[in-house]
Every structure is written in C-alpha cells, then in structure tokens.
Amino acid sequence: MKTLVAYFSASGMTAELAKNMAEAAGADLFEIKPVEPYTNADLKWTNPLARCNREKIGKKNVPIESRVRNIDDYDLFLIGFPIWYYAAPNIIETFVKSYDFTGKKVALFATSGGSDISKAPGKMQPLMAGEIIGAKLFAPDADIESLRAWLAALE
C-alpha cells in the first residue's frame, strides 16, 4: 500500500510529527503550504480579527501553494494538522476538497495545545469521498514506536 503523509504546520510542531509519521509509515511526505504564509499575528486566535479567525468563521478556502503529483498512486493518506476550533484548519479542508479520494483510505493525525481531535473526522468526512479510518491526537515529539502502533491499528 503506497502511503502519503500530507500535513499543514503553523508553528513547526505538526511538521516534526509529520516527518516522524512518514518515517514510521515508510511514506512520502507533502507539506500543505498556503500561498500567503501565516504570520504570528495571523495565528493569534485570541484576536477576533486575526486571519485564522476570519477564515474559520467565514468558512473560507485557503489557496494552497502546490499540488500533490501522482495522487492516484496513493492508497492511504495520513493527513496531519494542528487543531483549530476543535477541527482541522481551513487549509486542510481546501486540500481534501481539491482531490478525489474515492476508494482511498484516510487517517487524520493532529497536534494541539489543549483541544481534542474528536470533532475533526465528522467535519471532514462530508468534504471527501474517501473513508476516514482513524484519527488521533499526538504530542509533537511522539516516538516512532507509538506512531507505528497507531498505524498498525488502522489496518
């Protein structure tokens, strides 16, 4: 089964986890980057006018810098992100709406400063045709063995 780890990282914590996930899964790695990078002010969720809040409340798509090549070659997609408002950031929603996941398996993984991942699969599933087979919140420095254990449980 060919696997792709696709991730968005606002501060670098999810990037570290995604690299470890790709190693644990023997997967290719793809960073989901916004066309317009986020600044620290954009990510200050306590400011109601911050970009992250305007995007979430306005249900806005976030343009992505590049596309996955040969997406049809992959059977399993491990999609990683920081939790924003108990779900995936809008850029992840834009990503999943940009591809046809019919017949593909998808698992979600995330980092968070305090929120859980429980609402993310339910909010993401209507946006895609693929099957979400699991979702888990990890510490950014999760060890390879714990990632491998989660991956094995998905099968």
PDB file of C-alpha atoms in Angstrom:
ATOM      1  CA  MET A   1       0.000   0.000   0.000  1.00  0.00           C
ATOM      2  CA  LYS A   2       1.521   3.309  -1.082  1.00  0.00           C
ATOM      3  CA  THR A   3       1.129   5.997   1.562  1.00  0.00           C
ATOM      4  CA  LEU A   4       1.350   9.784   1.577  1.00  0.00           C
ATOM      5  CA  VAL A   5       1.728  11.914   4.685  1.00  0.00           C
ATOM      6  CA  ALA A   6       0.296  15.344   3.846  1.00  0.00           C
ATOM      7  CA  TYR A   7       0.455  17.980   6.551  1.00  0.00           C
ATOM      8  CA  PHE A   8      -0.003  21.630   7.416  1.00  0.00           C
ATOM      9  CA  SER A   9       2.056  23.112  10.227  1.00  0.00           C
ATOM     10  CA  ALA A  10       1.556  26.642  11.519  1.00  0.00           C
ATOM     11  CA  SER A  11       4.362  26.725  14.081  1.00  0.00           C
ATOM     12  CA  GLY A  12       6.537  23.715  13.244  1.00  0.00           C
ATOM     13  CA  MET A  13       5.155  21.293  15.832  1.00  0.00           C
ATOM     14  CA  THR A  14       2.987  19.385  13.355  1.00  0.00           C
ATOM     15  CA  ALA A  15       5.891  19.349  10.858  1.00  0.00           C
ATOM     16  CA  GLU A  16       8.054  17.442  13.344  1.00  0.00           C
ATOM     17  CA  LEU A  17       5.283  14.933  13.947  1.00  0.00           C
ATOM     18  CA  ALA A  18       4.597  14.553  10.206  1.00  0.00           C
ATOM     19  CA  LYS A  19       8.243  13.764   9.454  1.00  0.00           C
ATOM     20  CA  ASN A  20       8.222  11.079  12.140  1.00  0.00           C
ATOM     21  CA  MET A  21       4.902   9.747  10.835  1.00  0.00           C
ATOM     22  CA  ALA A  22       6.334   9.456   7.315  1.00  0.00           C
ATOM     23  CA  GLU A  23       9.324   7.570   8.692  1.00  0.00           C
ATOM     24  CA  ALA A  24       7.094   5.246  10.735  1.00  0.00           C
ATOM     25  CA  ALA A  25       4.843   4.565   7.737  1.00  0.00           C
ATOM     26  CA  GLY A  26       7.562   4.375   5.096  1.00  0.00           C
ATOM     27  CA  ALA A  27       5.564   7.083   3.330  1.00  0.00           C
ATOM     28  CA  ASP A  28       6.169  10.011   1.030  1.00  0.00           C
ATOM     29  CA  LEU A  29       5.851  13.458   2.621  1.00  0.00           C
ATOM     30  CA  PHE A  30       3.989  16.514   1.293  1.00  0.00           C
ATOM     31  CA  GLU A  31       3.762  19.864   3.076  1.00  0.00           C
ATOM     32  CA  ILE A  32       0.486  21.724   2.564  1.00  0.00           C
ATOM     33  CA  LYS A  33       1.581  25.371   2.390  1.00  0.00           C
ATOM     34  CA  PRO A  34      -0.686  28.377   1.966  1.00  0.00           C
ATOM     35  CA  VAL A  35       0.017  30.694  -0.962  1.00  0.00           C
ATOM     36  CA  GLU A  36       0.147  33.502   1.598  1.00  0.00           C
ATOM     37  CA  PRO A  37       2.195  32.292   4.607  1.00  0.00           C
ATOM     38  CA  TYR A  38       0.749  32.832   8.060  1.00  0.00           C
ATOM     39  CA  THR A  39       2.382  35.443  10.284  1.00  0.00           C
ATOM     40  CA  ASN A  40       2.361  35.292  14.089  1.00  0.00           C
ATOM     41  CA  ALA A  41      -0.392  37.932  14.061  1.00  0.00           C
ATOM     42  CA  ASP A  42      -2.451  35.785  11.661  1.00  0.00           C
ATOM     43  CA  LEU A  43      -2.316  32.908  14.153  1.00  0.00           C
ATOM     44  CA  LYS A  44      -3.203  34.914  17.295  1.00  0.00           C
ATOM     45  CA  TRP A  45      -6.580  33.248  17.849  1.00  0.00           C
ATOM     46  CA  THR A  46      -7.350  35.478  20.843  1.00  0.00           C
ATOM     47  CA  ASN A  47      -7.683  38.398  18.402  1.00  0.00           C
ATOM     48  CA  PRO A  48     -11.129  38.123  16.764  1.00  0.00           C
ATOM     49  CA  LEU A  49      -9.776  39.913  13.672  1.00  0.00           C
ATOM     50  CA  ALA A  50      -6.817  37.547  13.193  1.00  0.00           C
ATOM     51  CA  ARG A  51      -6.657  35.745   9.852  1.00  0.00           C
ATOM     52  CA  CYS A  52      -7.198  32.291  11.400  1.00  0.00           C
ATOM     53  CA  ASN A  53     -10.484  33.509  12.925  1.00  0.00           C
ATOM     54  CA  ARG A  54     -11.672  35.282   9.771  1.00  0.00           C
ATOM     55  CA  GLU A  55     -11.002  32.150   7.711  1.00  0.00           C
ATOM     56  CA  LYS A  56     -12.765  29.804  10.122  1.00  0.00           C
ATOM     57  CA  ILE A  57     -15.790  31.994  10.771  1.00  0.00           C
ATOM     58  CA  GLY A  58     -16.086  32.923   7.083  1.00  0.00           C
ATOM     59  CA  LYS A  59     -15.661  29.261   6.037  1.00  0.00           C
ATOM     60  CA  LYS A  60     -13.074  30.448   3.523  1.00  0.00           C
ATOM     61  CA  ASN A  61     -10.951  28.235   1.315  1.00  0.00           C
ATOM     62  CA  VAL A  62      -7.242  28.887   1.764  1.00  0.00           C
ATOM     63  CA  PRO A  63      -5.283  28.777  -1.515  1.00  0.00           C
ATOM     64  CA  ILE A  64      -2.514  26.161  -1.445  1.00  0.00           C
ATOM     65  CA  GLU A  65       0.930  26.772  -2.952  1.00  0.00           C
ATOM     66  CA  SER A  66       1.321  23.445  -4.797  1.00  0.00           C
ATOM     67  CA  ARG A  67      -0.435  20.182  -5.631  1.00  0.00           C
ATOM     68  CA  VAL A  68       0.402  16.548  -4.983  1.00  0.00           C
ATOM     69  CA  ARG A  69       1.705  14.928  -8.147  1.00  0.00           C
ATOM     70  CA  ASN A  70       0.548  11.418  -8.999  1.00  0.00           C
ATOM     71  CA  ILE A  71      -2.105  11.458  -6.280  1.00  0.00           C
ATOM     72  CA  ASP A  72      -3.783   8.423  -7.833  1.00  0.00           C
ATOM     73  CA  ASP A  73      -0.701   6.358  -6.969  1.00  0.00           C
ATOM     74  CA  TYR A  74      -1.526   6.533  -3.252  1.00  0.00           C
ATOM     75  CA  ASP A  75      -3.864   4.178  -1.377  1.00  0.00           C
ATOM     76  CA  LEU A  76      -3.567   5.653   2.117  1.00  0.00           C
ATOM     77  CA  PHE A  77      -3.402   9.310   3.083  1.00  0.00           C
ATOM     78  CA  LEU A  78      -2.232  10.351   6.538  1.00  0.00           C
ATOM     79  CA  ILE A  79      -3.295  13.982   6.904  1.00  0.00           C
ATOM     80  CA  GLY A  80      -1.783  15.993   9.746  1.00  0.00           C
ATOM     81  CA  PHE A  81      -2.625  19.391  11.160  1.00  0.00           C
ATOM     82  CA  PRO A  82      -2.849  21.482  14.336  1.00  0.00           C
ATOM     83  CA  ILE A  83      -6.332  21.540  15.867  1.00  0.00           C
ATOM     84  CA  TRP A  84      -8.110  24.849  15.336  1.00  0.00           C
ATOM     85  CA  TYR A  85     -11.580  25.238  16.860  1.00  0.00           C
ATOM     86  CA  TYR A  86     -11.771  21.503  17.618  1.00  0.00           C
ATOM     87  CA  ALA A  87     -11.262  20.664  13.920  1.00  0.00           C
ATOM     88  CA  ALA A  88      -8.838  20.974  11.034  1.00  0.00           C
ATOM     89  CA  PRO A  89      -7.773  24.413   9.806  1.00  0.00           C
ATOM     90  CA  ASN A  90      -9.493  25.597   6.630  1.00  0.00           C
ATOM     91  CA  ILE A  91      -6.363  24.911   4.570  1.00  0.00           C
ATOM     92  CA  ILE A  92      -6.858  21.186   5.298  1.00  0.00           C
ATOM     93  CA  GLU A  93     -10.476  21.437   4.170  1.00  0.00           C
ATOM     94  CA  THR A  94      -9.273  23.122   0.967  1.00  0.00           C
ATOM     95  CA  PHE A  95      -6.754  20.305   0.484  1.00  0.00           C
ATOM     96  CA  VAL A  96      -9.274  17.470   0.815  1.00  0.00           C
ATOM     97  CA  LYS A  97     -11.786  19.236  -1.438  1.00  0.00           C
ATOM     98  CA  SER A  98      -9.072  19.577  -4.112  1.00  0.00           C
ATOM     99  CA  TYR A  99      -8.694  15.845  -4.806  1.00  0.00           C
ATOM    100  CA  ASP A 100     -10.826  12.790  -5.485  1.00  0.00           C
ATOM    101  CA  PHE A 101     -10.331  10.360  -2.613  1.00  0.00           C
ATOM    102  CA  THR A 102     -12.837   7.817  -3.948  1.00  0.00           C
ATOM    103  CA  GLY A 103     -11.676   4.342  -2.967  1.00  0.00           C
ATOM    104  CA  LYS A 104      -8.851   5.735  -0.816  1.00  0.00           C
ATOM    105  CA  LYS A 105      -8.316   5.417   2.915  1.00  0.00           C
ATOM    106  CA  VAL A 106      -7.604   8.474   5.028  1.00  0.00           C
ATOM    107  CA  ALA A 107      -6.411   8.783   8.615  1.00  0.00           C
ATOM    108  CA  LEU A 108      -6.094  12.075  10.453  1.00  0.00           C
ATOM    109  CA  PHE A 109      -3.437  12.979  12.997  1.00  0.00           C
ATOM    110  CA  ALA A 110      -3.021  16.236  14.850  1.00  0.00           C
ATOM    111  CA  THR A 111      -1.219  18.273  17.464  1.00  0.00           C
ATOM    112  CA  SER A 112      -2.947  20.606  19.883  1.00  0.00           C
ATOM    113  CA  GLY A 113      -2.348  22.938  22.743  1.00  0.00           C
ATOM    114  CA  GLY A 114      -5.459  21.716  24.532  1.00  0.00           C
ATOM    115  CA  SER A 115      -8.261  20.690  22.163  1.00  0.00           C
ATOM    116  CA  ASP A 116      -9.024  17.129  21.132  1.00  0.00           C
ATOM    117  CA  ILE A 117      -9.481  15.670  17.637  1.00  0.00           C
ATOM    118  CA  SER A 118     -12.895  14.067  18.157  1.00  0.00           C
ATOM    119  CA  LYS A 119     -14.872  16.549  16.003  1.00  0.00           C
ATOM    120  CA  ALA A 120     -12.405  16.658  13.095  1.00  0.00           C
ATOM    121  CA  PRO A 121     -13.434  13.413  11.309  1.00  0.00           C
ATOM    122  CA  GLY A 122     -17.128  14.337  11.334  1.00  0.00           C
ATOM    123  CA  LYS A 123     -16.420  17.770   9.899  1.00  0.00           C
ATOM    124  CA  MET A 124     -14.006  16.449   7.270  1.00  0.00           C
ATOM    125  CA  GLN A 125     -15.903  13.369   6.026  1.00  0.00           C
ATOM    126  CA  PRO A 126     -18.629  15.323   4.155  1.00  0.00           C
ATOM    127  CA  LEU A 127     -15.904  17.140   2.184  1.00  0.00           C
ATOM    128  CA  MET A 128     -14.419  13.980   0.677  1.00  0.00           C
ATOM    129  CA  ALA A 129     -15.358  10.679  -0.904  1.00  0.00           C
ATOM    130  CA  GLY A 130     -12.627   8.646   0.816  1.00  0.00           C
ATOM    131  CA  GLU A 131     -13.109   6.675   4.014  1.00  0.00           C
ATOM    132  CA  ILE A 132     -11.691   8.165   7.211  1.00  0.00           C
ATOM    133  CA  ILE A 133     -10.401   5.098   9.045  1.00  0.00           C
ATOM    134  CA  GLY A 134      -8.956   6.778  12.119  1.00  0.00           C
ATOM    135  CA  ALA A 135      -7.973   9.975  13.895  1.00  0.00           C
ATOM    136  CA  LYS A 136      -5.552  10.547  16.730  1.00  0.00           C
ATOM    137  CA  LEU A 137      -4.031  13.441  18.630  1.00  0.00           C
ATOM    138  CA  PHE A 138      -0.293  13.111  19.281  1.00  0.00           C
ATOM    139  CA  ALA A 139       2.367  15.059  21.111  1.00  0.00           C
ATOM    140  CA  PRO A 140       4.660  16.707  18.535  1.00  0.00           C
ATOM    141  CA  ASP A 141       7.560  14.575  19.760  1.00  0.00           C
ATOM    142  CA  ALA A 142       5.676  11.258  19.694  1.00  0.00           C
ATOM    143  CA  ASP A 143       8.151   8.412  19.304  1.00  0.00           C
ATOM    144  CA  ILE A 144       8.310   6.235  16.203  1.00  0.00           C
ATOM    145  CA  GLU A 145       7.093   3.137  18.073  1.00  0.00           C
ATOM    146  CA  SER A 146       3.858   4.813  19.219  1.00  0.00           C
ATOM    147  CA  LEU A 147       3.261   6.039  15.655  1.00  0.00           C
ATOM    148  CA  ARG A 148       3.883   2.535  14.283  1.00  0.00           C
ATOM    149  CA  ALA A 149       1.447   1.094  16.815  1.00  0.00           C
ATOM    150  CA  TRP A 150      -1.266   3.519  15.700  1.00  0.00           C
ATOM    151  CA  LEU A 151      -0.585   2.772  12.033  1.00  0.00           C
ATOM    152  CA  ALA A 152      -0.812  -0.981  12.684  1.00  0.00           C
ATOM    153  CA  ALA A 153      -4.149  -0.499  14.454  1.00  0.00           C
ATOM    154  CA  LEU A 154      -5.534   1.253  11.350  1.00  0.00           C
ATOM    155  CA  GLU A 155      -5.171  -1.862   9.195  1.00  0.00           C
TER     156      GLU A 155
END
